[in-house]
Every structure is written in C-alpha cells, then in structure tokens.
PDB file of C-alpha atoms in Angstrom:
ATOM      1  CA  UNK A1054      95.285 144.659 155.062  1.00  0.00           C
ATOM      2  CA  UNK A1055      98.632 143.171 156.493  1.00  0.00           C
ATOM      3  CA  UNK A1056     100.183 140.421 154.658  1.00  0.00           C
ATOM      4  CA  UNK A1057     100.918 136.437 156.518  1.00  0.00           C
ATOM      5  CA  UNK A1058     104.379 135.725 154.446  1.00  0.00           C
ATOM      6  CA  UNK A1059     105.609 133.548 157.511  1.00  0.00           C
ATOM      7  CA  UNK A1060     104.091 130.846 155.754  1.00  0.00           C
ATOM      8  CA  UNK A1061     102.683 129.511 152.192  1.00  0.00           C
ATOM      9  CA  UNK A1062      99.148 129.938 152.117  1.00  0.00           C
ATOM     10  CA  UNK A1063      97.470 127.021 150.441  1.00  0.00           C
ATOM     11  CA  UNK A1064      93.367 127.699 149.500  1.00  0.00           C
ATOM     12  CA  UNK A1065      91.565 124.066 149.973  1.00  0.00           C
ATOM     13  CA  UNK A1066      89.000 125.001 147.194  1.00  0.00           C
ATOM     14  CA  UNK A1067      88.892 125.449 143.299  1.00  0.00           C
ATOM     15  CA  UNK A1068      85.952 128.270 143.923  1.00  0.00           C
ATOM     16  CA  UNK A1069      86.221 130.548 141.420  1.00  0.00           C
ATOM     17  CA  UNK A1070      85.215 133.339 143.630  1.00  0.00           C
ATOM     18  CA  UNK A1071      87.000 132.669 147.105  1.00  0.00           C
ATOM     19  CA  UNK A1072      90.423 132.990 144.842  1.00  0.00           C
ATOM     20  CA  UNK A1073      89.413 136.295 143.249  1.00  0.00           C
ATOM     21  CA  UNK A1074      89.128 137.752 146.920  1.00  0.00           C
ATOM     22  CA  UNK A1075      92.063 136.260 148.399  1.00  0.00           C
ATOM     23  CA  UNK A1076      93.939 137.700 145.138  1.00  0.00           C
ATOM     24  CA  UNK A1077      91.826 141.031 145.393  1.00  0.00           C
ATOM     25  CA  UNK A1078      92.983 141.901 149.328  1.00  0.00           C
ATOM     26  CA  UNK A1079      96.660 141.213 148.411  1.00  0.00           C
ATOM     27  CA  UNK A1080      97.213 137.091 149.429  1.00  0.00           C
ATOM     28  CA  UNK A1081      99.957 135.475 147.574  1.00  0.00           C
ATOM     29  CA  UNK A1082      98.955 132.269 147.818  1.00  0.00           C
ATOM     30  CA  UNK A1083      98.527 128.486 146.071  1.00  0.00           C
ATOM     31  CA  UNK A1084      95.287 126.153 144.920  1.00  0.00           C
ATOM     32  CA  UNK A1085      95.671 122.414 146.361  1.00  0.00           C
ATOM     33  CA  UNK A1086      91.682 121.296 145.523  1.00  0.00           C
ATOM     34  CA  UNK A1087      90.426 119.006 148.222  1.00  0.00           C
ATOM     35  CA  UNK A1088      89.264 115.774 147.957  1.00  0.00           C
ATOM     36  CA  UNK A1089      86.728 115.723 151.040  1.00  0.00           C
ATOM     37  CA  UNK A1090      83.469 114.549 150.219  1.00  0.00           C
ATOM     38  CA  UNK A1091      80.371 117.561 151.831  1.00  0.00           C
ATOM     39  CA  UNK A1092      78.511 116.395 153.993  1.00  0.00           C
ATOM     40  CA  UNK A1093      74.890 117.198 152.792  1.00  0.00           C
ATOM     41  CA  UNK A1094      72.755 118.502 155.698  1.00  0.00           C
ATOM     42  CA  UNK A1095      69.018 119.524 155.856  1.00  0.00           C
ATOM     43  CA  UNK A1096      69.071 121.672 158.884  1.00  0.00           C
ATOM     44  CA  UNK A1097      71.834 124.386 159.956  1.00  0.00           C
ATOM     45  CA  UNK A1098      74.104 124.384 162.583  1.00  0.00           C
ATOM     46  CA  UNK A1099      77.536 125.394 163.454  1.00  0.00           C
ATOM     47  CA  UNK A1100      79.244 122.167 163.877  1.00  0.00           C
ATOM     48  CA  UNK A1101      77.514 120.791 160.843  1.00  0.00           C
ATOM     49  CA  UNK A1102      79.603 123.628 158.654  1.00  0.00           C
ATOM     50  CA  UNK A1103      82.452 123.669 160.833  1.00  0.00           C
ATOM     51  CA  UNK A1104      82.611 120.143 159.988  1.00  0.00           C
ATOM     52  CA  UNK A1105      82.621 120.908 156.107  1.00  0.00           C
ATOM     53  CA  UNK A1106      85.365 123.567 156.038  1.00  0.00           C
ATOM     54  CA  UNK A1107      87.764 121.815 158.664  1.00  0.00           C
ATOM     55  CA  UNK A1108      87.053 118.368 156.499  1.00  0.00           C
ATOM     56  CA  UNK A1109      88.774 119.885 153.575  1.00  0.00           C
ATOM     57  CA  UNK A1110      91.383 121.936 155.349  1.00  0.00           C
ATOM     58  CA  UNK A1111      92.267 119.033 156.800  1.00  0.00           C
ATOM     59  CA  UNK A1112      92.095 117.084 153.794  1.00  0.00           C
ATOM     60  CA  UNK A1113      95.188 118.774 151.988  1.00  0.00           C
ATOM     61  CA  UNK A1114      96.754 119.844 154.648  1.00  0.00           C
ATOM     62  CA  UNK A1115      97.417 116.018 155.810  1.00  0.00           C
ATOM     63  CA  UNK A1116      98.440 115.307 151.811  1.00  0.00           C
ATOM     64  CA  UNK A1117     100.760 117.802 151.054  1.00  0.00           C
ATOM     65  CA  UNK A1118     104.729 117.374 152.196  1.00  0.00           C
ATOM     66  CA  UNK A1119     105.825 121.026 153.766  1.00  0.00           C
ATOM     67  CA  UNK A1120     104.803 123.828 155.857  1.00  0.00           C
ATOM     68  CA  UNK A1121     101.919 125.835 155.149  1.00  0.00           C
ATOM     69  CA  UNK A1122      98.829 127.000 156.276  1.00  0.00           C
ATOM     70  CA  UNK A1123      95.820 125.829 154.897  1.00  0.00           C
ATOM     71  CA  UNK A1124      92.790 127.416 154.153  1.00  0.00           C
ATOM     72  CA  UNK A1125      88.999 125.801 153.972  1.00  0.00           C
ATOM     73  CA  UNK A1126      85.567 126.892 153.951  1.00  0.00           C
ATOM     74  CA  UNK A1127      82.214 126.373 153.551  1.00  0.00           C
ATOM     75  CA  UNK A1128      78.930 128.373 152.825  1.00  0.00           C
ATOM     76  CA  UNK A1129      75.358 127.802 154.079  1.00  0.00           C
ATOM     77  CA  UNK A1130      72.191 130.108 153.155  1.00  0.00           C
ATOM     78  CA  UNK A1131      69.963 129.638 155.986  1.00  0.00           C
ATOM     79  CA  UNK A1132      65.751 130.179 156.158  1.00  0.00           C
ATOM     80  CA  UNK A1133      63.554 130.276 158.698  1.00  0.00           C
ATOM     81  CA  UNK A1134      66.209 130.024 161.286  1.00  0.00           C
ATOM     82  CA  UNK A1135      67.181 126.187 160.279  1.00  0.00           C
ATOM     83  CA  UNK A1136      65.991 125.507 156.717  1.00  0.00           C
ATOM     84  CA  UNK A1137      69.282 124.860 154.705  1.00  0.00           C
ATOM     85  CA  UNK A1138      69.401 125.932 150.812  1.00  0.00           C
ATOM     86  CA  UNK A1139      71.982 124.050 149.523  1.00  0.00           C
ATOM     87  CA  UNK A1140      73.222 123.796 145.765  1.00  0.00           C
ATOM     88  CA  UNK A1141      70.355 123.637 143.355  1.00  0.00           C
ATOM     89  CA  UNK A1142      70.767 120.073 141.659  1.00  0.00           C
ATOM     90  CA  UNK A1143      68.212 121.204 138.371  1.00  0.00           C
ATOM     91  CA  UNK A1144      66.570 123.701 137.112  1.00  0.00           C
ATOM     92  CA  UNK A1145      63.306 123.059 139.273  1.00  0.00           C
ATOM     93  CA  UNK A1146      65.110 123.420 142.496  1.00  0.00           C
ATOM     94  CA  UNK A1147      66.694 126.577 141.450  1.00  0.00           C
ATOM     95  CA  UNK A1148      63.329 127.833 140.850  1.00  0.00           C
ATOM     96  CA  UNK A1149      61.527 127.600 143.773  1.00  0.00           C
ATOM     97  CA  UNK A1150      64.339 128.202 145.982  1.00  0.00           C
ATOM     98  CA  UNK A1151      64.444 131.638 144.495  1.00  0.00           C
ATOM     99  CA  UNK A1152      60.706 131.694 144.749  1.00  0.00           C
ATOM    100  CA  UNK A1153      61.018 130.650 148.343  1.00  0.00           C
ATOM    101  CA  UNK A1154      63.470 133.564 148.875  1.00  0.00           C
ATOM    102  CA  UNK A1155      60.927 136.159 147.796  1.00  0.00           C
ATOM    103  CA  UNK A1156      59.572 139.067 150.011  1.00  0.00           C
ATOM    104  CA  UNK A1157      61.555 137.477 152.964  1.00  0.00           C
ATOM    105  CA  UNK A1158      64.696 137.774 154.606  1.00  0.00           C
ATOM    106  CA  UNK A1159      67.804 135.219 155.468  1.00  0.00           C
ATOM    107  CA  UNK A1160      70.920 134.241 156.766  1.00  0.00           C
ATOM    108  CA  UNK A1161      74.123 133.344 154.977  1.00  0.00           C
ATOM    109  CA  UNK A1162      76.516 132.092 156.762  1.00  0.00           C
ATOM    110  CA  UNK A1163      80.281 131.169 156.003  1.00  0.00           C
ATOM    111  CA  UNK A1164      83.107 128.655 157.827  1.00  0.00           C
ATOM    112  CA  UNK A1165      86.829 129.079 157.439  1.00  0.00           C
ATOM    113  CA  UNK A1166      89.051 126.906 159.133  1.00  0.00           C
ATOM    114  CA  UNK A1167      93.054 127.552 158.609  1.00  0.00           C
ATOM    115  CA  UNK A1168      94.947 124.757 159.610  1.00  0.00           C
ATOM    116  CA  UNK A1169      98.788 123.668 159.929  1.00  0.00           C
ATOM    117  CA  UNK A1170     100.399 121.247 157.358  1.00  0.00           C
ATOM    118  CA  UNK A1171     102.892 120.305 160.292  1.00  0.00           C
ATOM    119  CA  UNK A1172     101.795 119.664 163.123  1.00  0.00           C
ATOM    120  CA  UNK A1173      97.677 120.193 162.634  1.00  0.00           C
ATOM    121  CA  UNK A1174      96.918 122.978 164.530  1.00  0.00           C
ATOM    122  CA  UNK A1175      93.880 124.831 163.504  1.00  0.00           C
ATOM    123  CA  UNK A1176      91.161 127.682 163.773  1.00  0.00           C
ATOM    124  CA  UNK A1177      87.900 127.973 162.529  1.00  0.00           C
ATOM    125  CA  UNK A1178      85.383 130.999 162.536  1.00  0.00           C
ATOM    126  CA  UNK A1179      82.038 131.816 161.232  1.00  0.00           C
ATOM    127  CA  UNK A1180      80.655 135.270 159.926  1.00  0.00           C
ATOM    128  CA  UNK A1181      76.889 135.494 159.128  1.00  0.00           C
ATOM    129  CA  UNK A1182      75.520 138.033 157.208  1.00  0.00           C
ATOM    130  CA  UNK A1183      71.659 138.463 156.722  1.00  0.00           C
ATOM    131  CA  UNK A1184      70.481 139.238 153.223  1.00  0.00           C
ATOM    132  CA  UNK A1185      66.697 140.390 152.653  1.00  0.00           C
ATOM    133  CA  UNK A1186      64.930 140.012 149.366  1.00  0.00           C
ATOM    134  CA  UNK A1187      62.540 142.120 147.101  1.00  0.00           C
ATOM    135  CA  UNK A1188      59.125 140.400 146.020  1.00  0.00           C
ATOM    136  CA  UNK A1189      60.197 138.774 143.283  1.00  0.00           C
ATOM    137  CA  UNK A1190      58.108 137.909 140.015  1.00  0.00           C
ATOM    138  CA  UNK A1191      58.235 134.313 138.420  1.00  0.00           C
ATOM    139  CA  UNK A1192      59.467 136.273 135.432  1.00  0.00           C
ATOM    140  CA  UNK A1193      62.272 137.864 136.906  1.00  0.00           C
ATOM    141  CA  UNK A1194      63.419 134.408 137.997  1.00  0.00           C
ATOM    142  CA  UNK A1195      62.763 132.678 135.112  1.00  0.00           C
ATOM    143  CA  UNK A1196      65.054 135.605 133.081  1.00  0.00           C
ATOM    144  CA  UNK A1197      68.073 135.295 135.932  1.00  0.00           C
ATOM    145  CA  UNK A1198      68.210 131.539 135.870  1.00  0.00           C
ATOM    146  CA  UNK A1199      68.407 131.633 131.907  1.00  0.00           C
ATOM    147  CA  UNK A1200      71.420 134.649 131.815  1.00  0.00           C
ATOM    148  CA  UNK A1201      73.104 132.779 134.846  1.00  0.00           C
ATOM    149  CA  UNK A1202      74.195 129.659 135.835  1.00  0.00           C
ATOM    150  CA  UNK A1203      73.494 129.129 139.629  1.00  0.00           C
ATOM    151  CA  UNK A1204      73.676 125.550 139.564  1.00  0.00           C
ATOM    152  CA  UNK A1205      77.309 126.172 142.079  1.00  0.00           C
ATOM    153  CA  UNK A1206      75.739 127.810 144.569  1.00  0.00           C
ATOM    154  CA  UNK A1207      73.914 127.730 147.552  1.00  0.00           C
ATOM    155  CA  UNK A1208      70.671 129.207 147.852  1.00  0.00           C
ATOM    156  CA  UNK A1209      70.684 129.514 143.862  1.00  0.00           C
ATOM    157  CA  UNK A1210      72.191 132.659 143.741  1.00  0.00           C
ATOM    158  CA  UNK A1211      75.038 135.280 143.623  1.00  0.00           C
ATOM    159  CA  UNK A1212      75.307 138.255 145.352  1.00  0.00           C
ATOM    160  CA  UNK A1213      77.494 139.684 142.952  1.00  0.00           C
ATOM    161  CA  UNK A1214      75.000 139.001 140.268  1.00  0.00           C
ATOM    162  CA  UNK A1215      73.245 142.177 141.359  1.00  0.00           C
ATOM    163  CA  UNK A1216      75.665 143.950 143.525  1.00  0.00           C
ATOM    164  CA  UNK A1217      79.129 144.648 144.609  1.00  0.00           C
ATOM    165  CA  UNK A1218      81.021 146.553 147.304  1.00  0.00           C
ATOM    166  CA  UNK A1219      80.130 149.795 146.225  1.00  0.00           C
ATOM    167  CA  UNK A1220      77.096 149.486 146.247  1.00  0.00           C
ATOM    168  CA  UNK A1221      75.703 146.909 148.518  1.00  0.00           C
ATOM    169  CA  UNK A1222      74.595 149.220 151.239  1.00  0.00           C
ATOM    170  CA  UNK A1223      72.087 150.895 148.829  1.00  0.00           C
ATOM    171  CA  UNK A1224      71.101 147.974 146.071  1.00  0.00           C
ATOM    172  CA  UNK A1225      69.468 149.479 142.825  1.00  0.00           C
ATOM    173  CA  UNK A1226      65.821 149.164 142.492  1.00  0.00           C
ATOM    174  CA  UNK A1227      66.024 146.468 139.870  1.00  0.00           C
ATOM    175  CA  UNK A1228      68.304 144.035 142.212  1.00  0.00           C
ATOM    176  CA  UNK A1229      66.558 141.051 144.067  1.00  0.00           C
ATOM    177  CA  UNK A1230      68.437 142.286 147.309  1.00  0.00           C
ATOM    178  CA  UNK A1231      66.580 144.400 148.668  1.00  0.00           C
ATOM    179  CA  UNK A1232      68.940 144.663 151.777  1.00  0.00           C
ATOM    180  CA  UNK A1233      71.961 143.557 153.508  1.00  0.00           C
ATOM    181  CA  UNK A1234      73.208 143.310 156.970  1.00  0.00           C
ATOM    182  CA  UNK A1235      76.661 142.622 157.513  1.00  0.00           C
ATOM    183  CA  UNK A1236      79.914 141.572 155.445  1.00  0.00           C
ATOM    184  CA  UNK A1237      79.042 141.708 151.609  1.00  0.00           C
ATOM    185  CA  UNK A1238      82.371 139.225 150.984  1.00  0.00           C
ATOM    186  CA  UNK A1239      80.669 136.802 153.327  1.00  0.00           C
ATOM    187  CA  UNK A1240      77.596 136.362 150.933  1.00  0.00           C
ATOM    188  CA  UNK A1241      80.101 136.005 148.266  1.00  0.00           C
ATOM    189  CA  UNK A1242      81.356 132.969 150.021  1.00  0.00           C
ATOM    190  CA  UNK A1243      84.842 133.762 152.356  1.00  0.00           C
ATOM    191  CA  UNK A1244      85.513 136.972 154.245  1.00  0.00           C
ATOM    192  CA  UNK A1245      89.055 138.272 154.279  1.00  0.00           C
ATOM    193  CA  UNK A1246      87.968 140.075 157.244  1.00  0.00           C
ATOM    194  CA  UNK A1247      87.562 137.185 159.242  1.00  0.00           C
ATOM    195  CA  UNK A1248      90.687 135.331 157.588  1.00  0.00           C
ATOM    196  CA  UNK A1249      93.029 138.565 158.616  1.00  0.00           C
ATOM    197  CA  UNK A1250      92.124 138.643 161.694  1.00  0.00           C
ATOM    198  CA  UNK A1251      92.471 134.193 162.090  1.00  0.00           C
ATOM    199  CA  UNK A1252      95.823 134.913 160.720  1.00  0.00           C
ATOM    200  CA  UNK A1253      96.485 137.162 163.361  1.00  0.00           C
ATOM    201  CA  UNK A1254      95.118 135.559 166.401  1.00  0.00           C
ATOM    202  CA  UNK A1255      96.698 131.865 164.518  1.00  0.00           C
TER     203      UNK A1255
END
C-alpha cells in the first residue's frame, strides 16, 4: 500500500470502523464529521448512493478553509436485486431483517467519493461484494441481537461480528456467513482497495 502525503486526507464520517481501516492500511489522516442529512431510499441504485457519499464529501469539503482531499462514503445491503436494508430503527426491524437474510444470498455494496477542498474536483467508485447466509434459527438471532448492538448498521449486521480477513474465505461453521464473494473490507463498510487505487487515478 503506497501512501497519498501530497495532501491532508480528511475522512467525512465519525464511523467507528471506516477509521480503523484507513488507520490499519497506513493513512495518516483527520476526522471532519459531516453534516449532510442521508437520503433514505427504498430501492437501490447507483446514483441513489453516489448521491449519499458525494453529499457528505462535499459537505466538509466546502466548510473547511485549506487544501485537502476529502473522503465520503456510503453503504447499502441490497436483496433481491433492489430491496434496500437500511439501518434497523428498533429491535423488531433488526429481527426480521436478519430473518429475511436467512438461507439466501445478497449484495453489499459501498460508495466513496474523494473530493478537493479547493477547487471541487472529485471521484467516486463503487465495490460490491456479495455475502451469502446460513439458515439461520430465531434463536441464533435473538442471542446476536442481545450480545450486539446493530442498531448502526445496514442490513442489521457486522461482518466482523463473525469473521475477519483471515478467515473470511472459509467462515467457521457457527458464523451466519456462510459465504463471501469479493472484498471482505467492503462489507465492513469502505475498501482501501478501491480508495488506493482513486488516489492514484485522482
């Protein structure tokens, strides 16, 4: 992983778990949360979450007074093709989105868009990585929604709840994934793949 140093890198998000990868693959970088308000959505599509992680790239990077680059993005857990799982808002939800998960498989897809505090310029790209699930029990849910609190996340879940990069090509038996196509960071919610090479091509 090459370094960007031309440049401060500012992250548009207080997420928790898109700083611990941008720290993890080496980024020096700053926090600036944004202030755009999500669009909510029922149905997927790529402008819908370009629209999202530009909003709040854009947000800060029109705020803040010198150079930098600035960093947004957005996750969307997709199923049935359009069918958006968004953040649980209760308990209920959280349930039977995890029930709905069940014995089937989905898409997760994730938006980064980098733009330029001076004079606007940006990039945004999409990585989708499809996830299947196990047949899931309604105590097994039950159990994971008490021990964990996925009231922050869409599709009512974390991958890293039952899996990391070591091991996400071959999940243990007692994980709900049973399977995973693509980039594991992705599901986690940004991939530094995809934001090395943005840097690159920016």
């Amino acid at each position: 992983m090459t370094f960007y140093n031309e440049k401060r890198i500012i992250l548009a998000s207080n997420s928790p778990r898109r700083k611990q990868i941008l720290s993890v693959f080496g980024y020096n970088f700053n926090v600036c949360k944004s202030y755009y308000k999500e669009d909510k959505f029922e149905k997927f599509s790529y402008e819908n979450i370009k629209k999202n992680s530009l909003g709040k790239a854009f947000d800060v990077a029109q705020r803040i007074s010198f150079d930098a680059i600035v960093v947004g993005a957005d996750t969307m857990v997709i199923l049935d093709s359009v069918c958006l799982l968004n953040k649980p808002q209760n308990y209920n939800e959280a349930f039977f989105m995890l029930k709905n998960l069940s014995a089937k498989t989905h898409c997760v897809v994730t938006s980064i868009s980098i733009v330029e505090s001076s004079s606007l310029k940006n990039l945004t790209e999409f990585t989708k990585t499809i996830v299947t699930f196990r047949k899931l029990d309604d105590d097994e849910i039950i159990e994971y929604l008490k021990v964990k609190n996925p009231m922050d996340k869409a599709g009512s879940y974390g991958i890293q709840d039952f899996l990391d990069e070591s091991n996400y090509t071959n999940p243990p038996k007692e994980s709900f994934i049973k399977k995973i196509e693509g980039d594991y960071y992705n599901v986690v919610g940004f991939s530094p793949y995809t934001f090395e090479k943005m840097l690159k091509s920016f």
